[in-house]
Short mmCIF file of N, CA and C in Angstrom, two decimals:
data_model
loop_
_atom_site.label_atom_id
_atom_site.label_comp_id
_atom_site.label_asym_id
_atom_site.label_seq_id
_atom_site.Cartn_x
_atom_site.Cartn_y
_atom_site.Cartn_z
N UNK N 1 -54.53 3.81 -38.88
CA UNK N 1 -54.02 2.77 -37.98
C UNK N 1 -52.49 2.82 -37.97
N UNK N 2 -51.88 3.07 -39.13
CA UNK N 2 -50.42 3.13 -39.17
C UNK N 2 -49.88 4.32 -38.39
N UNK N 3 -50.65 5.43 -38.41
CA UNK N 3 -50.22 6.62 -37.63
C UNK N 3 -50.17 6.34 -36.14
N UNK N 4 -51.13 5.60 -35.69
CA UNK N 4 -51.17 5.27 -34.26
C UNK N 4 -49.98 4.37 -33.90
N UNK N 5 -49.65 3.40 -34.71
CA UNK N 5 -48.50 2.54 -34.43
C UNK N 5 -47.22 3.35 -34.55
N UNK N 6 -47.11 4.26 -35.55
CA UNK N 6 -45.92 5.05 -35.74
C UNK N 6 -45.66 5.99 -34.57
N UNK N 7 -46.77 6.59 -34.05
CA UNK N 7 -46.68 7.46 -32.85
C UNK N 7 -46.20 6.66 -31.66
N UNK N 8 -46.69 5.42 -31.52
CA UNK N 8 -46.29 4.56 -30.43
C UNK N 8 -44.80 4.23 -30.51
N UNK N 9 -44.37 3.92 -31.74
CA UNK N 9 -42.96 3.59 -31.95
C UNK N 9 -42.06 4.78 -31.60
N UNK N 10 -42.48 5.97 -32.02
CA UNK N 10 -41.71 7.19 -31.72
C UNK N 10 -41.61 7.40 -30.23
N UNK N 11 -42.69 7.22 -29.51
CA UNK N 11 -42.69 7.48 -28.04
C UNK N 11 -41.86 6.38 -27.34
N UNK N 12 -41.92 5.18 -27.83
CA UNK N 12 -41.09 4.11 -27.25
C UNK N 12 -39.56 4.37 -27.56
N UNK N 13 -39.32 4.93 -28.71
CA UNK N 13 -37.95 5.26 -29.06
C UNK N 13 -37.34 6.27 -28.08
N UNK N 14 -38.18 7.23 -27.76
CA UNK N 14 -37.74 8.27 -26.81
C UNK N 14 -37.52 7.65 -25.44
N UNK N 15 -38.47 6.82 -24.95
CA UNK N 15 -38.35 6.16 -23.69
C UNK N 15 -37.09 5.28 -23.64
N UNK N 16 -36.93 4.54 -24.76
CA UNK N 16 -35.77 3.58 -24.82
C UNK N 16 -34.45 4.35 -24.75
N UNK N 17 -34.39 5.47 -25.47
CA UNK N 17 -33.17 6.24 -25.51
C UNK N 17 -32.81 6.84 -24.15
N UNK N 18 -33.76 7.52 -23.53
CA UNK N 18 -33.46 8.15 -22.25
C UNK N 18 -33.27 7.19 -21.10
N UNK N 19 -34.05 6.12 -21.08
CA UNK N 19 -33.88 5.11 -20.09
C UNK N 19 -32.51 4.45 -20.26
N UNK N 20 -32.16 4.17 -21.49
CA UNK N 20 -30.83 3.55 -21.76
C UNK N 20 -29.69 4.44 -21.32
N UNK N 21 -29.82 5.72 -21.58
CA UNK N 21 -28.77 6.69 -21.17
C UNK N 21 -28.69 6.74 -19.64
N UNK N 22 -29.89 6.75 -19.00
CA UNK N 22 -29.88 6.80 -17.53
C UNK N 22 -29.34 5.58 -16.86
N UNK N 23 -29.53 4.40 -17.47
CA UNK N 23 -29.04 3.15 -16.89
C UNK N 23 -27.61 2.84 -17.33
N UNK N 24 -27.06 3.57 -18.24
CA UNK N 24 -25.75 3.29 -18.83
C UNK N 24 -24.64 3.09 -17.79
N UNK N 25 -24.60 3.99 -16.80
CA UNK N 25 -23.54 3.92 -15.77
C UNK N 25 -23.67 2.68 -14.94
N UNK N 26 -24.94 2.35 -14.50
CA UNK N 26 -25.16 1.13 -13.73
C UNK N 26 -24.81 -0.12 -14.53
N UNK N 27 -25.20 -0.12 -15.79
CA UNK N 27 -24.92 -1.29 -16.65
C UNK N 27 -23.44 -1.41 -16.87
N UNK N 28 -22.76 -0.32 -17.11
CA UNK N 28 -21.30 -0.34 -17.37
C UNK N 28 -20.56 -0.85 -16.10
N UNK N 29 -20.86 -0.33 -14.95
CA UNK N 29 -20.20 -0.76 -13.73
C UNK N 29 -20.54 -2.23 -13.45
N UNK N 30 -21.75 -2.61 -13.58
CA UNK N 30 -22.14 -4.01 -13.29
C UNK N 30 -21.50 -4.95 -14.30
N UNK N 31 -21.39 -4.53 -15.56
CA UNK N 31 -20.78 -5.36 -16.60
C UNK N 31 -19.31 -5.58 -16.34
N UNK N 32 -18.58 -4.48 -16.14
CA UNK N 32 -17.13 -4.55 -15.91
C UNK N 32 -16.78 -5.37 -14.68
N UNK N 33 -17.48 -5.11 -13.55
CA UNK N 33 -17.20 -5.84 -12.35
C UNK N 33 -17.63 -7.32 -12.49
N UNK N 34 -18.70 -7.53 -13.21
CA UNK N 34 -19.18 -8.89 -13.48
C UNK N 34 -18.11 -9.72 -14.24
N UNK N 35 -17.45 -9.09 -15.21
CA UNK N 35 -16.42 -9.77 -15.96
C UNK N 35 -15.27 -10.13 -15.00
N UNK N 36 -14.84 -9.17 -14.14
CA UNK N 36 -13.78 -9.45 -13.20
C UNK N 36 -14.16 -10.59 -12.25
N UNK N 37 -15.40 -10.59 -11.75
CA UNK N 37 -15.84 -11.62 -10.84
C UNK N 37 -15.91 -12.98 -11.53
N UNK N 38 -16.23 -12.99 -12.82
CA UNK N 38 -16.24 -14.28 -13.54
C UNK N 38 -14.85 -14.92 -13.62
N UNK N 39 -13.82 -14.07 -13.56
CA UNK N 39 -12.43 -14.56 -13.63
C UNK N 39 -11.77 -14.72 -12.27
N UNK N 40 -12.50 -14.53 -11.20
CA UNK N 40 -11.80 -14.51 -9.87
C UNK N 40 -11.09 -15.80 -9.53
N UNK N 41 -11.62 -16.97 -9.94
CA UNK N 41 -10.95 -18.23 -9.61
C UNK N 41 -9.78 -18.49 -10.51
N UNK N 42 -9.73 -17.83 -11.64
CA UNK N 42 -8.60 -18.05 -12.61
C UNK N 42 -7.49 -17.02 -12.44
N UNK N 43 -7.71 -15.98 -11.71
CA UNK N 43 -6.72 -14.90 -11.56
C UNK N 43 -6.33 -14.72 -10.08
N UNK N 44 -5.08 -14.92 -9.78
CA UNK N 44 -4.61 -14.74 -8.40
C UNK N 44 -4.52 -13.26 -8.04
N UNK N 45 -4.65 -12.36 -9.01
CA UNK N 45 -4.71 -10.94 -8.71
C UNK N 45 -6.02 -10.57 -8.10
N UNK N 46 -7.06 -11.28 -8.41
CA UNK N 46 -8.41 -10.96 -7.94
C UNK N 46 -8.69 -11.73 -6.64
N UNK N 47 -8.37 -13.00 -6.60
CA UNK N 47 -8.61 -13.84 -5.42
C UNK N 47 -7.46 -14.89 -5.35
N UNK N 48 -6.89 -15.03 -4.14
CA UNK N 48 -5.80 -16.03 -4.00
C UNK N 48 -6.28 -17.42 -4.34
N UNK N 49 -5.42 -18.17 -4.95
CA UNK N 49 -5.70 -19.55 -5.32
C UNK N 49 -5.94 -20.35 -4.01
N UNK N 50 -6.89 -21.27 -4.04
CA UNK N 50 -7.15 -22.12 -2.87
C UNK N 50 -6.13 -23.23 -2.84
N UNK N 51 -5.37 -23.28 -1.75
CA UNK N 51 -4.33 -24.25 -1.56
C UNK N 51 -4.87 -25.52 -0.92
N UNK N 52 -3.99 -26.52 -0.77
CA UNK N 52 -4.41 -27.80 -0.16
C UNK N 52 -3.60 -28.05 1.14
N UNK N 53 -4.30 -28.68 2.08
CA UNK N 53 -3.63 -29.09 3.31
C UNK N 53 -3.11 -30.47 3.19
N UNK N 54 -2.57 -30.98 4.28
CA UNK N 54 -1.97 -32.33 4.22
C UNK N 54 -2.98 -33.46 4.46
N UNK N 55 -4.10 -33.09 5.08
CA UNK N 55 -5.05 -34.14 5.48
C UNK N 55 -6.46 -33.63 5.26
N UNK N 56 -7.30 -34.49 4.72
CA UNK N 56 -8.70 -34.08 4.45
C UNK N 56 -9.70 -34.84 5.32
N UNK N 57 -9.22 -35.53 6.34
CA UNK N 57 -10.08 -36.24 7.23
C UNK N 57 -10.58 -35.30 8.36
N UNK N 58 -11.85 -34.96 8.39
CA UNK N 58 -12.34 -34.01 9.38
C UNK N 58 -12.07 -34.46 10.82
N UNK N 59 -11.97 -35.74 11.05
CA UNK N 59 -11.69 -36.21 12.42
C UNK N 59 -10.31 -35.71 12.89
N UNK N 60 -9.41 -35.45 12.01
CA UNK N 60 -8.07 -34.99 12.36
C UNK N 60 -7.91 -33.47 12.41
N UNK N 61 -9.01 -32.73 12.09
CA UNK N 61 -8.92 -31.28 12.08
C UNK N 61 -8.77 -30.73 13.52
N UNK N 62 -8.00 -29.66 13.61
CA UNK N 62 -7.82 -28.99 14.92
C UNK N 62 -9.10 -28.27 15.28
N UNK N 63 -9.31 -28.04 16.60
CA UNK N 63 -10.53 -27.31 17.04
C UNK N 63 -10.58 -25.88 16.41
N UNK N 64 -11.78 -25.38 16.24
CA UNK N 64 -11.93 -24.08 15.62
C UNK N 64 -11.21 -22.98 16.42
N UNK N 65 -11.25 -23.05 17.70
CA UNK N 65 -10.61 -22.08 18.56
C UNK N 65 -9.08 -22.05 18.22
N UNK N 66 -8.45 -23.15 18.03
CA UNK N 66 -7.03 -23.19 17.70
C UNK N 66 -6.76 -22.61 16.33
N UNK N 67 -7.65 -22.90 15.39
CA UNK N 67 -7.54 -22.37 14.04
C UNK N 67 -7.60 -20.83 14.09
N UNK N 68 -8.58 -20.31 14.82
CA UNK N 68 -8.76 -18.87 14.93
C UNK N 68 -7.52 -18.21 15.61
N UNK N 69 -7.01 -18.78 16.66
CA UNK N 69 -5.82 -18.23 17.35
C UNK N 69 -4.66 -18.16 16.38
N UNK N 70 -4.43 -19.23 15.63
CA UNK N 70 -3.28 -19.29 14.69
C UNK N 70 -3.46 -18.32 13.56
N UNK N 71 -4.66 -18.13 13.07
CA UNK N 71 -4.95 -17.18 11.99
C UNK N 71 -4.67 -15.76 12.47
N UNK N 72 -5.16 -15.42 13.65
CA UNK N 72 -4.99 -14.08 14.17
C UNK N 72 -3.52 -13.79 14.40
N UNK N 73 -2.78 -14.78 14.86
CA UNK N 73 -1.35 -14.64 15.08
C UNK N 73 -0.67 -14.34 13.74
N UNK N 74 -1.17 -14.92 12.65
CA UNK N 74 -0.54 -14.71 11.35
C UNK N 74 -0.72 -13.32 10.77
N UNK N 75 -1.70 -12.63 11.29
CA UNK N 75 -2.00 -11.24 10.76
C UNK N 75 -1.83 -10.15 11.82
N UNK N 76 -1.19 -10.48 12.94
CA UNK N 76 -1.06 -9.48 14.01
C UNK N 76 -0.15 -8.32 13.57
N UNK N 77 0.79 -8.50 12.65
CA UNK N 77 1.59 -7.39 12.15
C UNK N 77 0.81 -6.49 11.26
N UNK N 78 -0.33 -6.93 10.77
CA UNK N 78 -1.20 -6.08 9.93
C UNK N 78 -2.17 -5.28 10.77
N UNK N 79 -2.15 -5.50 12.08
CA UNK N 79 -3.04 -4.79 12.97
C UNK N 79 -4.42 -5.35 13.05
N UNK N 80 -4.56 -6.61 12.56
CA UNK N 80 -5.87 -7.25 12.62
C UNK N 80 -6.02 -8.12 13.88
N UNK N 81 -7.19 -8.20 14.39
CA UNK N 81 -7.46 -8.98 15.60
C UNK N 81 -8.64 -9.91 15.31
N UNK N 82 -9.00 -10.67 16.32
CA UNK N 82 -10.17 -11.58 16.20
C UNK N 82 -11.45 -10.84 15.93
N UNK N 83 -11.52 -9.59 16.37
CA UNK N 83 -12.68 -8.75 16.09
C UNK N 83 -12.86 -8.43 14.64
N UNK N 84 -11.76 -8.44 13.85
CA UNK N 84 -11.78 -8.14 12.44
C UNK N 84 -12.13 -9.39 11.58
N UNK N 85 -12.13 -10.55 12.19
CA UNK N 85 -12.40 -11.81 11.48
C UNK N 85 -13.89 -11.84 11.08
N UNK N 86 -14.14 -11.73 9.76
CA UNK N 86 -15.50 -11.72 9.31
C UNK N 86 -16.09 -13.14 9.23
N UNK N 87 -15.31 -14.04 8.66
CA UNK N 87 -15.80 -15.44 8.51
C UNK N 87 -14.66 -16.38 8.37
N UNK N 88 -14.92 -17.62 8.73
CA UNK N 88 -13.98 -18.76 8.62
C UNK N 88 -14.66 -19.81 7.75
N UNK N 89 -14.08 -20.04 6.59
CA UNK N 89 -14.69 -21.01 5.65
C UNK N 89 -13.81 -22.24 5.58
N UNK N 90 -14.40 -23.38 5.92
CA UNK N 90 -13.69 -24.63 5.85
C UNK N 90 -13.85 -25.20 4.44
N UNK N 91 -12.75 -25.72 3.93
CA UNK N 91 -12.74 -26.44 2.69
C UNK N 91 -12.28 -27.85 3.03
N UNK N 92 -13.20 -28.67 3.53
CA UNK N 92 -12.90 -30.01 4.03
C UNK N 92 -12.19 -30.86 2.97
N UNK N 93 -12.64 -30.76 1.75
CA UNK N 93 -12.04 -31.60 0.71
C UNK N 93 -10.63 -31.19 0.35
N UNK N 94 -10.23 -30.00 0.82
CA UNK N 94 -8.87 -29.53 0.61
C UNK N 94 -8.04 -29.51 1.89
N UNK N 95 -8.68 -29.77 3.01
CA UNK N 95 -7.98 -29.77 4.28
C UNK N 95 -7.53 -28.44 4.77
N UNK N 96 -8.22 -27.38 4.39
CA UNK N 96 -7.83 -26.03 4.82
C UNK N 96 -9.03 -25.27 5.30
N UNK N 97 -8.76 -24.08 5.92
CA UNK N 97 -9.75 -23.12 6.24
C UNK N 97 -9.28 -21.78 5.69
N UNK N 98 -10.21 -20.98 5.26
CA UNK N 98 -9.94 -19.64 4.79
C UNK N 98 -10.52 -18.68 5.82
N UNK N 99 -9.66 -17.82 6.32
CA UNK N 99 -10.15 -16.77 7.26
C UNK N 99 -10.21 -15.47 6.50
N UNK N 100 -11.35 -14.88 6.42
CA UNK N 100 -11.56 -13.60 5.69
C UNK N 100 -11.82 -12.50 6.72
N UNK N 101 -11.01 -11.44 6.55
CA UNK N 101 -11.10 -10.29 7.47
C UNK N 101 -11.85 -9.16 6.86
N UNK N 102 -12.62 -8.43 7.69
CA UNK N 102 -13.43 -7.31 7.17
C UNK N 102 -12.66 -6.05 6.97
N UNK N 103 -11.42 -6.00 7.38
CA UNK N 103 -10.59 -4.83 7.20
C UNK N 103 -9.46 -5.16 6.25
N UNK N 104 -9.32 -4.40 5.22
CA UNK N 104 -8.15 -4.57 4.30
C UNK N 104 -8.30 -5.70 3.31
N UNK N 105 -9.44 -6.40 3.35
CA UNK N 105 -9.66 -7.53 2.43
C UNK N 105 -8.56 -8.60 2.48
N UNK N 106 -8.10 -8.92 3.68
CA UNK N 106 -7.10 -9.93 3.85
C UNK N 106 -7.70 -11.33 3.99
N UNK N 107 -7.01 -12.28 3.47
CA UNK N 107 -7.43 -13.69 3.58
C UNK N 107 -6.21 -14.53 4.05
N UNK N 108 -6.47 -15.38 5.00
CA UNK N 108 -5.46 -16.29 5.48
C UNK N 108 -5.95 -17.73 5.22
N UNK N 109 -5.07 -18.52 4.61
CA UNK N 109 -5.38 -19.94 4.38
C UNK N 109 -4.53 -20.76 5.33
N UNK N 110 -5.16 -21.63 6.03
CA UNK N 110 -4.43 -22.44 7.05
C UNK N 110 -4.78 -23.91 6.91
N UNK N 111 -3.75 -24.74 7.10
CA UNK N 111 -3.94 -26.17 7.08
C UNK N 111 -4.63 -26.51 8.44
N UNK N 112 -5.83 -27.11 8.37
CA UNK N 112 -6.58 -27.32 9.57
C UNK N 112 -6.15 -28.56 10.38
N UNK N 113 -5.18 -29.26 9.89
CA UNK N 113 -4.62 -30.37 10.65
C UNK N 113 -3.36 -29.92 11.38
N UNK N 114 -2.42 -29.35 10.59
CA UNK N 114 -1.12 -28.99 11.18
C UNK N 114 -1.11 -27.58 11.70
N UNK N 115 -2.10 -26.80 11.37
CA UNK N 115 -2.20 -25.36 11.71
C UNK N 115 -1.06 -24.50 11.09
N UNK N 116 -0.47 -25.03 10.03
CA UNK N 116 0.51 -24.22 9.26
C UNK N 116 -0.23 -23.18 8.43
N UNK N 117 0.29 -21.98 8.47
CA UNK N 117 -0.30 -20.90 7.63
C UNK N 117 0.18 -21.11 6.21
N UNK N 118 -0.68 -21.28 5.28
CA UNK N 118 -0.30 -21.56 3.87
C UNK N 118 -0.21 -20.31 3.05
N UNK N 119 -0.99 -19.30 3.42
CA UNK N 119 -1.10 -18.09 2.62
C UNK N 119 -1.67 -16.94 3.44
N UNK N 120 -1.11 -15.76 3.25
CA UNK N 120 -1.69 -14.51 3.73
C UNK N 120 -1.66 -13.60 2.51
N UNK N 121 -2.85 -13.24 2.04
CA UNK N 121 -2.90 -12.45 0.78
C UNK N 121 -4.14 -11.57 0.74
N UNK N 122 -4.07 -10.58 -0.12
CA UNK N 122 -5.20 -9.69 -0.36
C UNK N 122 -6.26 -10.38 -1.19
N UNK N 123 -7.48 -10.13 -0.88
CA UNK N 123 -8.63 -10.74 -1.59
C UNK N 123 -9.43 -9.63 -2.20
N UNK N 124 -9.13 -9.31 -3.45
CA UNK N 124 -9.78 -8.20 -4.12
C UNK N 124 -11.23 -8.48 -4.58
N UNK N 125 -11.56 -9.77 -4.67
CA UNK N 125 -12.91 -10.11 -5.13
C UNK N 125 -14.03 -9.55 -4.26
N UNK N 126 -13.76 -9.41 -3.00
CA UNK N 126 -14.82 -8.91 -2.08
C UNK N 126 -15.21 -7.47 -2.36
N UNK N 127 -14.22 -6.57 -2.52
CA UNK N 127 -14.58 -5.20 -2.77
C UNK N 127 -15.10 -5.01 -4.21
N UNK N 128 -14.65 -5.86 -5.18
CA UNK N 128 -15.19 -5.80 -6.51
C UNK N 128 -16.64 -6.22 -6.45
N UNK N 129 -16.97 -7.22 -5.69
CA UNK N 129 -18.39 -7.65 -5.53
C UNK N 129 -19.21 -6.52 -4.92
N UNK N 130 -18.67 -5.81 -3.95
CA UNK N 130 -19.40 -4.71 -3.34
C UNK N 130 -19.68 -3.58 -4.29
N UNK N 131 -18.70 -3.33 -5.23
CA UNK N 131 -18.97 -2.35 -6.27
C UNK N 131 -20.04 -2.89 -7.21
N UNK N 132 -19.92 -4.15 -7.56
CA UNK N 132 -20.83 -4.80 -8.50
C UNK N 132 -22.26 -4.67 -8.07
N UNK N 133 -22.53 -4.92 -6.78
CA UNK N 133 -23.92 -4.91 -6.32
C UNK N 133 -24.34 -3.59 -5.63
N UNK N 134 -23.41 -2.65 -5.52
CA UNK N 134 -23.76 -1.34 -4.93
C UNK N 134 -23.64 -1.28 -3.43
N UNK N 135 -23.36 -2.42 -2.76
CA UNK N 135 -23.30 -2.40 -1.33
C UNK N 135 -22.09 -1.63 -0.77
N UNK N 136 -21.14 -1.25 -1.66
CA UNK N 136 -20.03 -0.46 -1.18
C UNK N 136 -20.49 0.92 -0.69
N UNK N 137 -21.65 1.38 -1.22
CA UNK N 137 -22.19 2.64 -0.78
C UNK N 137 -23.06 2.44 0.46
N UNK N 138 -24.07 1.57 0.32
CA UNK N 138 -24.92 1.19 1.47
C UNK N 138 -25.86 0.07 1.05
N UNK N 139 -26.46 -0.58 2.00
CA UNK N 139 -27.44 -1.63 1.69
C UNK N 139 -28.65 -1.05 1.04
N UNK N 140 -29.06 0.14 1.44
CA UNK N 140 -30.19 0.83 0.82
C UNK N 140 -29.92 1.16 -0.63
N UNK N 141 -28.71 1.63 -0.92
CA UNK N 141 -28.37 1.93 -2.30
C UNK N 141 -28.33 0.63 -3.12
N UNK N 142 -27.82 -0.45 -2.54
CA UNK N 142 -27.82 -1.77 -3.24
C UNK N 142 -29.19 -2.13 -3.62
N UNK N 143 -30.13 -2.11 -2.71
CA UNK N 143 -31.48 -2.53 -2.95
C UNK N 143 -32.13 -1.63 -4.04
N UNK N 144 -31.97 -0.32 -3.88
CA UNK N 144 -32.53 0.62 -4.82
C UNK N 144 -31.95 0.49 -6.20
N UNK N 145 -30.62 0.51 -6.31
CA UNK N 145 -29.96 0.51 -7.60
C UNK N 145 -30.16 -0.79 -8.34
N UNK N 146 -30.18 -1.92 -7.62
CA UNK N 146 -30.38 -3.23 -8.29
C UNK N 146 -31.80 -3.38 -8.78
N UNK N 147 -32.78 -2.79 -8.04
CA UNK N 147 -34.18 -2.82 -8.52
C UNK N 147 -34.34 -1.91 -9.70
N UNK N 148 -33.76 -0.72 -9.68
CA UNK N 148 -33.81 0.19 -10.82
C UNK N 148 -33.15 -0.46 -12.02
N UNK N 149 -32.04 -1.07 -11.81
CA UNK N 149 -31.33 -1.71 -12.94
C UNK N 149 -32.13 -2.84 -13.52
N UNK N 150 -32.68 -3.69 -12.67
CA UNK N 150 -33.47 -4.82 -13.14
C UNK N 150 -34.72 -4.42 -13.83
N UNK N 151 -35.49 -3.51 -13.23
CA UNK N 151 -36.71 -3.01 -13.87
C UNK N 151 -36.41 -2.26 -15.14
N UNK N 152 -35.39 -1.46 -15.09
CA UNK N 152 -34.97 -0.66 -16.29
C UNK N 152 -34.58 -1.54 -17.48
N UNK N 153 -33.87 -2.62 -17.15
CA UNK N 153 -33.48 -3.54 -18.23
C UNK N 153 -34.70 -4.28 -18.80
N UNK N 154 -35.66 -4.60 -17.96
CA UNK N 154 -36.88 -5.23 -18.43
C UNK N 154 -37.65 -4.28 -19.36
N UNK N 155 -37.71 -2.99 -18.96
CA UNK N 155 -38.38 -2.02 -19.81
C UNK N 155 -37.66 -1.80 -21.08
N UNK N 156 -36.31 -1.76 -21.02
CA UNK N 156 -35.51 -1.63 -22.24
C UNK N 156 -35.72 -2.84 -23.18
N UNK N 157 -35.84 -4.01 -22.59
CA UNK N 157 -36.12 -5.20 -23.40
C UNK N 157 -37.47 -5.10 -24.14
N UNK N 158 -38.50 -4.68 -23.38
CA UNK N 158 -39.83 -4.54 -23.96
C UNK N 158 -39.85 -3.49 -25.02
N UNK N 159 -39.27 -2.32 -24.72
CA UNK N 159 -39.29 -1.24 -25.73
C UNK N 159 -38.40 -1.59 -26.91
N UNK N 160 -37.35 -2.28 -26.71
CA UNK N 160 -36.46 -2.71 -27.82
C UNK N 160 -37.23 -3.71 -28.76
N UNK N 161 -37.97 -4.60 -28.16
CA UNK N 161 -38.77 -5.49 -29.01
C UNK N 161 -39.77 -4.71 -29.80
N UNK N 162 -40.43 -3.73 -29.14
CA UNK N 162 -41.45 -2.98 -29.89
C UNK N 162 -40.76 -2.10 -30.95
N UNK N 163 -39.58 -1.60 -30.72
CA UNK N 163 -38.87 -0.81 -31.70
C UNK N 163 -38.44 -1.68 -32.90
N UNK N 164 -38.24 -2.95 -32.64
CA UNK N 164 -37.92 -3.87 -33.72
C UNK N 164 -39.22 -4.30 -34.48
N UNK N 165 -40.25 -4.61 -33.73
CA UNK N 165 -41.48 -5.16 -34.30
C UNK N 165 -42.39 -4.05 -34.87
N UNK N 166 -42.45 -2.89 -34.20
CA UNK N 166 -43.33 -1.80 -34.65
C UNK N 166 -43.22 -1.44 -36.10
N UNK N 167 -41.98 -1.13 -36.62
CA UNK N 167 -41.85 -0.81 -38.02
C UNK N 167 -42.30 -1.96 -38.95
N UNK N 168 -42.10 -3.20 -38.54
CA UNK N 168 -42.56 -4.32 -39.34
C UNK N 168 -44.09 -4.31 -39.43
N UNK N 169 -44.74 -3.95 -38.29
CA UNK N 169 -46.19 -3.93 -38.24
C UNK N 169 -46.70 -2.73 -39.14
N UNK N 170 -46.01 -1.63 -39.12
CA UNK N 170 -46.37 -0.46 -39.96
C UNK N 170 -46.31 -0.88 -41.42
N UNK N 171 -45.21 -1.55 -41.79
CA UNK N 171 -45.02 -1.97 -43.16
C UNK N 171 -46.13 -2.94 -43.61
N UNK N 172 -46.50 -3.88 -42.73
CA UNK N 172 -47.54 -4.83 -43.03
C UNK N 172 -48.91 -4.07 -43.17
N UNK N 173 -49.13 -3.11 -42.26
CA UNK N 173 -50.42 -2.36 -42.36
C UNK N 173 -50.50 -1.57 -43.67
N UNK N 174 -49.39 -1.00 -44.13
CA UNK N 174 -49.40 -0.24 -45.36
C UNK N 174 -49.64 -1.14 -46.59
N UNK N 175 -49.20 -2.41 -46.47
CA UNK N 175 -49.38 -3.30 -47.57
C UNK N 175 -50.83 -3.81 -47.69
N UNK N 176 -51.59 -3.71 -46.59
CA UNK N 176 -52.95 -4.20 -46.59
C UNK N 176 -53.89 -3.30 -47.31
#
């Protein structure tokens, strides 16, 4: 009976080793970018600090069309247009809107009452997130790599538990 358990432990050790080596790159990239993303709100190098506008009453906010026009005017020297505007995020409690562009990772923060441009800055968190989840290569790669990573880590967890418990079981069987 101990030979059977020992053989199982040896085969799991081999599986654990090669699967771990195969997943090492994905785990390393995901870990490093995950650390950076965890610090994005604390580091202005990764993502610009969210500023505050003068008024937080939504009834006083300028129309969306005016916000978009003013934002596009703020980045016209960068060669960005309305077509490059990926999303417009309102922060009502701060009285601002963040305009995020799909080209160059630019972000514009604008006071939604006065339409004053508060900030034009690079937003590195977006491309770090794309590396983190694999979407920088393609959506298909993202789906495949994240499934391989998730399943691989579950298998590593199971084999690691068996590599820890198996020798204990062998020892107990020998004592019987």
